[in-house]
Coordinates of C-alpha atoms in Angstrom, one line a residue:
M262 CA 7.7 -4.2 -8.3
N263 CA 7.5 -2.8 -4.9
C264 CA 8.0 -4.5 -1.7
E265 CA 6.5 -2.7 1.2
H266 CA 6.5 -3.9 5.0
R267 CA 4.6 -2.4 7.6
A268 CA 4.9 -3.2 11.4
G269 CA 2.3 -5.2 12.8
W270 CA 0.7 -5.5 9.4
I271 CA 0.9 -7.8 6.6
C272 CA 3.5 -7.5 3.8
R273 CA 2.2 -6.9 0.3
I274 CA 3.9 -9.8 -1.5
P275 CA 3.0 -12.8 0.4
A276 CA 5.0 -15.0 -1.9
I277 CA 8.2 -14.1 -1.0
P278 CA 7.9 -13.0 3.1
S279 CA 11.5 -14.1 3.8
F280 CA 12.7 -11.5 1.3
C281 CA 10.4 -8.5 3.1
R282 CA 11.9 -9.9 6.3
A283 CA 15.4 -9.5 5.1
A284 CA 14.7 -6.2 3.5
T285 CA 13.4 -5.4 7.3
A286 CA 16.3 -6.6 9.0
A287 CA 18.7 -5.1 6.9
T288 CA 16.8 -1.6 7.1
A289 CA 17.0 -1.7 11.0
V290 CA 20.6 -2.2 10.7
L291 CA 21.2 0.6 8.2
L292 CA 18.8 3.4 10.0
G293 CA 21.6 3.9 12.6
A294 CA 24.0 5.1 9.3
C295 CA 22.5 7.4 7.5
T296 CA 24.4 8.7 4.4
T297 CA 23.7 11.0 1.8
V298 CA 24.3 9.2 -1.9
G299 CA 25.9 10.4 -4.8
P300 CA 29.2 12.5 -5.5
D301 CA 30.0 15.9 -3.5
F302 CA 30.4 18.5 -5.9
E303 CA 33.6 20.3 -6.0
R304 CA 34.6 23.3 -8.1
P305 CA 36.1 21.7 -11.3
R306 CA 39.4 22.7 -12.6
S307 CA 41.3 23.8 -16.0
S308 CA 44.7 22.7 -16.5
W309 CA 45.3 25.6 -18.6
L310 CA 43.6 28.2 -16.3
D311 CA 45.8 28.5 -13.4
A312 CA 48.9 29.0 -15.6
W313 CA 47.1 31.5 -17.8
S314 CA 48.9 35.0 -17.3
G315 CA 46.1 37.1 -19.0
G316 CA 47.4 36.7 -22.9
S317 CA 47.1 40.2 -24.4
L318 CA 46.2 42.0 -20.9
Q319 CA 49.9 42.2 -20.4
S320 CA 50.4 44.5 -23.3
L321 CA 47.9 46.9 -21.8
P322 CA 49.4 50.1 -20.7
P323 CA 49.9 51.0 -17.3
A324 CA 46.7 53.2 -15.8
T325 CA 47.2 56.8 -15.6
G326 CA 48.6 58.2 -12.3
G327 CA 46.2 59.8 -9.5
P328 CA 43.0 58.9 -8.0
R329 CA 40.6 56.5 -9.4
S330 CA 37.8 58.3 -11.6
A331 CA 35.1 55.7 -10.9
P332 CA 35.0 51.8 -8.9
Y333 CA 35.5 49.2 -11.7
P334 CA 31.7 47.9 -10.9
E335 CA 30.7 51.0 -12.5
W336 CA 33.5 51.1 -15.1
W337 CA 31.3 53.3 -17.8
R338 CA 31.7 56.7 -15.3
N339 CA 35.6 56.5 -16.6
L340 CA 34.1 58.0 -19.9
G341 CA 32.7 61.0 -18.0
D342 CA 29.4 61.0 -19.9
P343 CA 26.3 62.0 -17.6
V344 CA 23.9 60.9 -20.4
L345 CA 25.4 57.6 -20.8
D346 CA 25.4 57.1 -17.2
R347 CA 21.8 57.8 -16.6
L348 CA 21.1 55.4 -19.8
V349 CA 23.3 52.1 -18.4
L350 CA 21.3 52.6 -15.1
E351 CA 17.9 52.7 -17.2
A352 CA 18.9 49.9 -19.1
Q353 CA 19.8 47.8 -16.2
Q354 CA 16.3 48.1 -14.7
A355 CA 13.8 48.8 -17.6
N356 CA 15.4 46.3 -20.2
P357 CA 12.6 43.4 -20.9
N358 CA 15.3 40.8 -20.4
V359 CA 16.4 42.1 -17.5
R360 CA 13.1 42.0 -15.9
I361 CA 12.5 38.6 -16.8
A362 CA 15.8 37.7 -15.3
G363 CA 14.5 39.1 -12.2
L364 CA 11.3 37.3 -12.2
R365 CA 13.2 33.8 -12.9
I366 CA 14.8 34.5 -9.7
M367 CA 11.5 34.6 -8.0
E368 CA 10.7 31.3 -9.5
A369 CA 13.8 29.8 -8.4
R370 CA 12.9 31.3 -5.0
A371 CA 9.8 29.1 -5.0
Q372 CA 11.4 26.2 -6.5
L373 CA 13.8 26.3 -3.3
G374 CA 10.6 26.5 -1.1
I375 CA 9.2 23.3 -2.6
A376 CA 12.6 21.7 -2.1
G377 CA 12.8 22.5 1.1
S378 CA 9.0 21.5 1.7
A379 CA 10.2 17.7 1.3
R380 CA 11.8 17.5 5.0
F381 CA 8.4 17.6 6.8
P382 CA 5.6 15.0 6.5
Q383 CA 4.4 14.7 2.5
V384 CA 1.4 13.1 2.8
Q385 CA -1.6 14.6 5.0
Q386 CA -4.8 13.5 4.0
A387 CA -8.2 14.1 5.9
S388 CA -11.6 12.6 4.4
A389 CA -15.1 12.6 6.0
Q390 CA -18.4 10.6 4.4
L391 CA -22.4 11.0 5.4
L392 CA -24.2 8.0 4.6
R393 CA -27.8 7.8 4.8
G394 CA -29.8 4.4 4.4
G395 CA -33.1 3.3 5.2
E396 CA -35.4 -0.3 5.1
Q397 CA -39.0 -1.4 5.5
R398 CA -40.0 -4.5 7.5
F399 CA -42.7 -6.6 6.6
G400 CA -45.1 -6.0 9.3
G401 CA -43.5 -3.8 11.1
P402 CA -42.2 -0.1 11.3
D403 CA -40.2 1.8 8.6
F404 CA -36.7 3.0 9.9
T405 CA -33.5 4.9 8.7
A406 CA -30.3 5.5 9.9
V407 CA -27.4 8.0 9.1
T408 CA -23.6 6.7 9.3
L409 CA -20.6 9.2 9.6
G410 CA -17.3 8.1 9.7
A411 CA -13.7 10.5 9.3
A412 CA -10.5 9.7 9.3
F413 CA -6.8 11.1 8.8
Q414 CA -3.7 10.2 7.6
V415 CA -0.2 11.4 7.5
G416 CA 3.2 10.1 6.1
W417 CA 6.8 11.2 6.5
E418 CA 9.3 9.4 4.2
I419 CA 12.3 10.1 6.0
D420 CA 15.7 11.2 4.1
F421 CA 17.5 8.3 5.0
W422 CA 19.7 8.4 1.7
G423 CA 20.0 12.1 1.5
K424 CA 17.4 12.5 -1.6
F425 CA 15.3 15.5 -0.3
R426 CA 18.8 16.9 1.0
R427 CA 20.2 16.9 -2.6
G428 CA 17.0 18.1 -3.8
I429 CA 17.3 21.5 -2.0
E430 CA 21.1 21.6 -2.7
A431 CA 20.0 21.5 -6.6
A432 CA 17.3 24.1 -5.6
D433 CA 19.9 26.2 -4.0
A434 CA 22.3 26.0 -6.8
G435 CA 19.5 26.8 -9.4
Y436 CA 18.5 29.8 -7.0
F437 CA 22.2 31.3 -7.4
A438 CA 22.6 30.5 -11.2
S439 CA 19.3 32.5 -11.6
I440 CA 20.9 35.4 -10.0
A441 CA 24.1 34.6 -11.8
R442 CA 21.9 34.9 -14.9
Y443 CA 20.5 38.3 -13.6
D444 CA 24.1 39.5 -13.0
D445 CA 25.2 38.5 -16.6
L446 CA 22.1 40.2 -18.2
Q447 CA 23.5 43.6 -16.0
V448 CA 27.0 43.3 -17.7
L449 CA 25.3 42.8 -20.8
M450 CA 22.9 45.9 -20.7
A451 CA 26.0 48.4 -19.7
A452 CA 28.1 47.1 -22.4
Q453 CA 25.6 47.2 -25.2
V454 CA 24.2 50.5 -24.0
A455 CA 28.0 52.1 -23.7
S456 CA 28.4 50.2 -27.2
L457 CA 25.7 52.1 -29.2
Y458 CA 25.8 55.2 -27.4
C459 CA 29.4 55.1 -28.8
S460 CA 28.6 54.1 -32.2
I461 CA 25.8 56.9 -32.3
R462 CA 28.2 59.3 -31.1
T463 CA 30.8 58.3 -33.8
L464 CA 28.3 58.3 -36.3
E465 CA 27.4 61.8 -35.7
A466 CA 30.7 62.9 -36.0
R467 CA 31.1 61.2 -39.5
V468 CA 28.2 63.1 -40.8
V469 CA 29.8 66.5 -39.7
I470 CA 32.9 65.5 -41.4
A471 CA 31.2 64.5 -44.3
R472 CA 28.9 67.7 -44.4
K473 CA 32.1 69.9 -43.6
N474 CA 34.3 68.0 -46.5
A475 CA 30.9 68.4 -49.0
E476 CA 31.2 72.1 -48.2
L477 CA 34.5 72.4 -48.9
Q478 CA 34.2 70.4 -52.3
K479 CA 31.3 72.7 -53.3
R480 CA 33.6 76.0 -52.9
S481 CA 36.1 74.1 -55.2
L482 CA 33.2 73.0 -57.9
D483 CA 32.6 76.7 -57.6
I484 CA 35.5 78.0 -58.7
A485 CA 36.0 75.4 -61.2
Q486 CA 32.6 76.9 -62.8
S487 CA 33.8 80.6 -62.4
L488 CA 37.2 79.5 -64.5
F489 CA 35.2 77.5 -67.1
R490 CA 32.8 80.0 -67.7
G491 CA 35.7 82.6 -68.1
G492 CA 37.6 80.2 -70.4
T493 CA 40.4 79.5 -67.9
E494 CA 39.9 76.0 -67.3
S495 CA 38.5 72.9 -68.9
E496 CA 35.4 71.0 -68.6
L497 CA 37.2 68.2 -67.0
D498 CA 38.1 69.8 -64.0
V499 CA 34.2 70.9 -63.6
Q500 CA 33.3 67.3 -63.9
Q501 CA 36.0 66.1 -61.5
A502 CA 34.9 68.5 -59.2
N503 CA 31.2 68.0 -59.6
A504 CA 32.0 64.1 -59.3
Q505 CA 33.7 64.3 -56.0
Y506 CA 31.4 66.8 -54.6
L507 CA 28.4 64.7 -55.2
G508 CA 30.0 61.2 -54.0
T509 CA 30.6 62.9 -50.6
L510 CA 27.1 64.2 -50.5
A511 CA 25.9 60.2 -51.5
T512 CA 27.9 59.2 -48.2
I513 CA 25.9 61.3 -46.1
P514 CA 22.3 59.7 -46.2
Q515 CA 23.6 56.1 -45.9
L516 CA 25.6 57.0 -42.6
E517 CA 22.1 58.7 -41.6
A518 CA 20.5 55.8 -41.9
V519 CA 22.7 53.5 -39.7
L520 CA 23.0 56.6 -37.4
R521 CA 18.8 56.2 -37.0
Q522 CA 19.4 52.2 -36.5
A523 CA 21.7 52.4 -34.2
Q524 CA 19.3 55.3 -32.3
N525 CA 16.4 52.7 -32.5
A526 CA 18.6 49.7 -31.2
L527 CA 19.5 51.9 -28.2
G528 CA 15.7 52.5 -27.4
T529 CA 14.9 49.0 -27.4
L530 CA 17.3 48.2 -25.3
L531 CA 15.6 50.9 -22.9
A532 CA 12.2 49.6 -23.8
R533 CA 11.3 52.9 -25.1
T534 CA 9.9 53.7 -29.0
P535 CA 12.2 53.9 -32.1
G536 CA 13.7 57.0 -32.5
P537 CA 16.5 59.6 -31.4
L538 CA 16.8 59.8 -28.0
V539 CA 15.8 63.7 -26.4
E540 CA 18.7 63.4 -23.9
M541 CA 21.4 62.8 -26.6
N542 CA 20.7 65.8 -28.4
A543 CA 23.4 67.7 -26.1
G544 CA 26.9 66.9 -27.1
T545 CA 26.6 65.8 -30.4
S546 CA 29.1 63.9 -32.2
E547 CA 31.3 64.1 -29.2
I548 CA 32.9 60.4 -29.1
P549 CA 33.5 59.5 -24.9
Q550 CA 37.4 58.6 -24.3
A551 CA 38.9 57.0 -21.2
T552 CA 41.8 55.1 -20.2
L553 CA 41.3 51.6 -18.7
D554 CA 40.8 51.7 -15.1
V555 CA 42.7 49.4 -12.9
I556 CA 42.8 45.7 -13.1
V557 CA 43.2 44.4 -9.6
D558 CA 41.9 40.7 -9.9
V559 CA 44.7 38.1 -11.4
P560 CA 43.7 36.6 -14.8
A561 CA 41.8 33.1 -13.4
E562 CA 39.8 34.9 -10.8
L563 CA 39.1 37.6 -13.1
L564 CA 37.4 34.8 -15.6
R565 CA 35.8 32.6 -12.5
R566 CA 34.2 35.7 -11.3
R567 CA 32.4 36.6 -14.6
P568 CA 28.6 35.9 -14.0
D569 CA 28.4 33.7 -17.3
V570 CA 31.1 31.2 -15.8
R571 CA 29.3 31.3 -12.5
A572 CA 26.3 30.4 -13.8
A573 CA 27.5 27.4 -16.0
E574 CA 29.6 26.1 -12.4
L575 CA 26.3 26.3 -10.3
Q576 CA 24.5 24.7 -13.3
L577 CA 27.0 22.1 -13.0
A578 CA 26.5 22.1 -9.1
G579 CA 23.0 21.7 -9.7
Q580 CA 23.4 18.8 -11.9
S581 CA 25.6 17.0 -9.1
A582 CA 23.0 17.2 -6.9
L583 CA 20.4 15.7 -9.2
I584 CA 22.5 12.3 -9.5
G585 CA 22.3 11.8 -5.8
V586 CA 18.3 12.5 -6.1
S587 CA 18.6 9.9 -9.0
A588 CA 20.9 7.2 -7.0
A589 CA 18.5 7.7 -3.8
D590 CA 15.6 5.9 -5.9
L591 CA 18.1 2.7 -5.9
Y592 CA 17.9 2.2 -2.1
P593 CA 14.6 1.5 0.1
S594 CA 12.5 4.3 1.2
I595 CA 11.5 4.4 4.6
S596 CA 8.4 6.1 5.7
L597 CA 6.3 6.8 9.1
L598 CA 2.8 6.2 8.8
G599 CA 0.0 6.8 10.6
S600 CA -3.6 7.2 10.7
V601 CA -6.9 7.7 12.9
G602 CA -10.3 7.2 12.4
L603 CA -13.7 7.8 13.9
S604 CA -17.0 6.1 12.6
A605 CA -20.7 6.1 14.0
T606 CA -24.3 5.8 13.2
S607 CA -27.5 7.1 14.4
L608 CA -29.0 3.9 15.8
N609 CA -29.8 3.9 19.0
G610 CA -27.6 1.9 21.0
S611 CA -24.8 1.2 18.3
P612 CA -21.3 1.8 19.2
R613 CA -18.9 4.8 18.2
T614 CA -15.7 3.2 16.5
L615 CA -12.4 4.4 17.0
T616 CA -9.3 3.2 15.1
W617 CA -5.8 4.2 14.5
G618 CA -2.5 2.7 13.1
A619 CA 1.1 3.8 13.3
G620 CA 4.5 2.2 11.8
P621 CA 7.1 2.4 9.4
S622 CA 6.7 1.3 5.8
L623 CA 9.3 0.3 3.7
V624 CA 9.5 0.5 -0.1
W625 CA 11.9 -1.0 -2.4
N626 CA 11.8 -1.2 -6.1
V627 CA 13.8 -4.3 -6.5
F628 CA 12.6 -5.6 -10.0
D629 CA 12.9 -2.3 -11.9
Y630 CA 15.1 -4.2 -14.9
G631 CA 17.5 -1.7 -14.4
R632 CA 15.0 1.6 -15.0
L633 CA 16.7 3.0 -11.9
A634 CA 20.0 2.5 -12.8
N635 CA 19.9 3.7 -15.8
A636 CA 18.5 6.8 -14.8
V637 CA 21.3 7.4 -12.5
L638 CA 23.4 7.0 -15.8
V639 CA 21.1 9.6 -17.5
Q640 CA 21.9 12.4 -14.5
D641 CA 25.7 11.6 -15.1
A642 CA 25.7 11.8 -18.6
R643 CA 23.9 15.3 -18.5
F644 CA 26.5 16.4 -16.2
Q645 CA 29.4 15.5 -18.2
Q646 CA 27.7 17.3 -20.6
L647 CA 27.5 20.8 -18.5
Y648 CA 31.0 20.3 -17.5
E649 CA 32.1 20.2 -21.1
Q650 CA 29.9 23.3 -21.4
Y651 CA 31.9 25.1 -18.7
Q652 CA 35.2 24.0 -19.5
D653 CA 33.7 25.9 -23.2
T654 CA 32.6 28.8 -21.5
L655 CA 36.1 29.3 -20.0
L656 CA 37.7 29.3 -23.4
R657 CA 35.3 31.8 -24.9
A658 CA 35.8 33.9 -22.1
A659 CA 39.5 34.0 -22.1
R660 CA 39.1 34.6 -25.9
E661 CA 36.8 37.6 -25.3
V662 CA 39.4 39.2 -22.8
D663 CA 42.3 38.8 -25.4
D664 CA 40.5 39.7 -28.2
A665 CA 39.4 42.8 -26.4
A666 CA 42.7 43.7 -25.1
V667 CA 44.5 43.2 -28.3
G668 CA 42.4 45.3 -30.2
F669 CA 42.2 48.2 -27.4
V670 CA 45.8 48.0 -27.5
K671 CA 46.8 48.1 -31.1
T672 CA 43.8 50.7 -31.8
G673 CA 45.5 52.7 -29.6
E674 CA 48.6 52.8 -31.4
Q675 CA 46.8 53.6 -34.4
V676 CA 45.1 56.8 -33.1
P677 CA 48.1 59.1 -33.2
L678 CA 49.3 58.1 -36.5
L679 CA 45.9 58.5 -37.6
A680 CA 46.0 62.0 -36.3
D681 CA 49.4 62.9 -37.6
A682 CA 48.0 61.7 -41.1
V683 CA 45.2 63.9 -41.1
K684 CA 47.4 66.7 -40.2
A685 CA 49.5 66.0 -43.5
A686 CA 46.9 65.8 -45.3
Q687 CA 45.2 69.2 -43.9
R688 CA 48.7 70.5 -44.9
S689 CA 48.8 68.6 -48.4
L690 CA 45.4 70.3 -49.4
D691 CA 46.7 74.1 -48.0
I692 CA 49.7 73.2 -50.5
A693 CA 47.7 72.0 -53.5
T694 CA 45.5 74.6 -53.1
I695 CA 47.9 77.4 -53.3
Q696 CA 49.9 76.1 -55.9
Y697 CA 46.7 76.2 -57.9
R698 CA 45.8 79.4 -57.3
E699 CA 49.5 80.5 -58.6
G700 CA 49.2 78.0 -61.3
L701 CA 52.3 75.8 -60.2
A702 CA 49.7 72.7 -60.3
D703 CA 46.6 71.5 -61.6
F704 CA 43.4 71.1 -60.3
S705 CA 43.5 67.4 -60.2
R706 CA 45.9 67.7 -57.3
V707 CA 43.5 69.9 -55.3
L708 CA 40.9 67.1 -55.8
D709 CA 43.1 64.5 -54.7
A710 CA 44.2 66.5 -51.6
Q711 CA 40.6 67.0 -50.6
R712 CA 39.7 63.1 -51.2
V713 CA 42.8 62.0 -49.0
L714 CA 41.8 64.4 -46.3
F715 CA 38.1 63.7 -46.3
G716 CA 39.1 59.6 -46.1
Q717 CA 41.8 60.5 -43.2
Q718 CA 39.4 62.5 -41.4
D719 CA 36.5 60.0 -41.5
L720 CA 39.0 57.0 -40.4
L721 CA 40.5 58.9 -37.3
V722 CA 37.0 59.3 -35.9
T723 CA 35.7 55.8 -37.0
T724 CA 39.2 54.7 -35.4
R725 CA 38.6 56.6 -31.9
G726 CA 35.0 55.0 -31.7
N727 CA 36.8 51.7 -32.2
L728 CA 39.2 52.5 -29.4
T729 CA 36.3 53.2 -27.1
Q730 CA 34.3 50.3 -28.3
N731 CA 37.1 48.0 -27.6
L732 CA 37.7 49.5 -24.3
V733 CA 33.7 48.6 -23.6
A734 CA 34.6 45.0 -24.7
L735 CA 37.6 44.5 -22.5
Y736 CA 35.1 45.6 -19.4
K737 CA 32.7 43.1 -20.6
A738 CA 34.9 40.7 -21.1
M739 CA 36.0 41.1 -17.7
G740 CA 32.7 40.4 -16.4
G741 CA 32.4 44.2 -14.6
G742 CA 29.4 46.2 -14.2
W743 CA 27.1 44.0 -12.6
E744 CA 27.8 44.5 -8.7
P745 CA 25.6 47.5 -8.4
G746 CA 22.7 45.5 -9.4
R747 CA 22.4 43.5 -6.3
N748 CA 21.7 46.7 -4.6
R749 CA 18.4 47.2 -6.6
P750 CA 15.2 45.1 -6.0
A751 CA 15.2 42.3 -8.6
I752 CA 11.5 43.6 -9.7
D753 CA 9.9 46.9 -9.7
D754 CA 7.1 48.2 -7.3
A755 CA 4.5 48.3 -9.4
T756 CA 5.0 44.4 -11.1
R757 CA 5.6 43.3 -7.5
E758 CA 2.3 45.0 -5.9
T759 CA 0.5 43.2 -9.2
M760 CA 1.7 39.7 -8.4
E761 CA 1.2 40.1 -4.6
K762 CA -2.5 41.1 -5.3
R763 CA -2.3 38.2 -7.6
S764 CA -0.8 35.2 -5.3
N765 CA 0.6 35.0 -1.9
W766 CA 3.9 35.4 -2.3
K767 CA 4.6 35.6 1.6
G768 CA 7.3 38.1 1.4
L769 CA 9.6 36.4 -1.0
L770 CA 9.2 39.3 -3.7
A771 CA 10.5 42.0 -1.1
E772 CA 13.6 39.9 -0.3
P773 CA 16.8 41.6 -0.9
L774 CA 19.4 40.1 -3.3
P775 CA 22.3 38.6 -2.0
A776 CA 25.3 40.8 -1.5
A777 CA 27.7 41.1 -4.2
D778 CA 30.5 39.3 -1.9
D779 CA 28.3 36.5 -1.5
A780 CA 27.7 35.7 -5.0
Q781 CA 27.3 31.8 -4.6
P782 CA 27.3 29.3 -2.1
A783 CA 30.5 27.9 -1.1
I784 CA 31.8 25.2 -3.2
P785 CA 35.0 23.6 -2.2
D786 CA 37.8 23.6 -4.9
R787 CA 39.0 20.6 -6.4
Q788 CA 42.2 19.0 -5.1
P789 CA 44.8 18.5 -7.4

């Protein structure tokens, strides 16, 4: 039930005029003390984060001396592959998910404009009517008359309890959250392109190794067949050599199938049709390698700067403001109302009438049976859910950093060991071959040495690929790679022109993104 009181007019609840008078008096007293209801958001703290030392980050080897090869925001340039650099840039602009994220920034800008419009008169209504009537008098002349009326009404609800300010606060947080999600996709595109690129190069190297070992085993098979036909060796050696040769050949189609699937996945990221990329024809099977660049952020700040963590925090800030929006409905809303009207008729001598009225209006949902109070509780429960989601995002981020760091360190320890193992396997094959030719060893020793060499070479290439994969995962876990996107338009020129032809965006589409240093609105830290 609404209680509405307008100065100079009547109370809408005549049964309880004393209540309306009391409400009006109370409102008059409170007008001098405008406030903003609801909680003021403060950056949440995690008990473990400030004491977190980075986990496995401490076990990373120190960066190599000399000047840095590339700034941290463009970490993929450390891999020294110009083709990869171009593909990352293309994905960060052409990928459909990135384009959608850019359009959601435009949507958030429009939503922010809607929230800001609440500061101005909310009701602006004009009306006009034209009536024509006639009458036939008995024994007299007929006559007709035209009546014209026009009126204009305006209503402005005063933001007494900060309802509209909280709405702007929520929309502002939503806008920066949309930018953070856009940043997160920039990070994801760089990491996925680098990961798939490395996978393709690793698979190409594995195919090359398989083919080389197949050629080596084919020569051994030819020798065994020649000796068998000469009666020097048994058929057992021939069949064993043939089985090993065919088994190695059988691995090549499987590797080629996985290779094509990786190429298709990379093409999809770039919004291209499936198939190999022409740019990758050069440098086949060369796996990019790099050391870890210098880490300048402390572990806690390293996590907080991640775009997904920032997005979760901003979503939490927006929800905090929505608590205030709901809480404002518990209090009376005060509006300034005004109207003016003009009416006239075509009858001779009839007057023209001008009417006007102005005054405050008070609306207070007193008897809502707990509806508004429970609406506040709904928003508060959603805030707590998002708080737990924020804490989970932080924990997952820390886990990603630790997993990638330990993977990079331990895989790096494997590479030199496997390189020595390949050398030993190659030397073992050379010795077995010499001894077989001199009759000091049987053919099975040669086959065993070939099998071990193939396995060690394949494992070494795979591990080198995994080392780069872990490096990419570590940079992704640290949230690097989104900063260059702030210098590019969120939507391309063709899309902007199409949207501007369809709707009047008033320059919102061409407005640049905030600089990387202005990642989010200022949010105070919670005091312990």
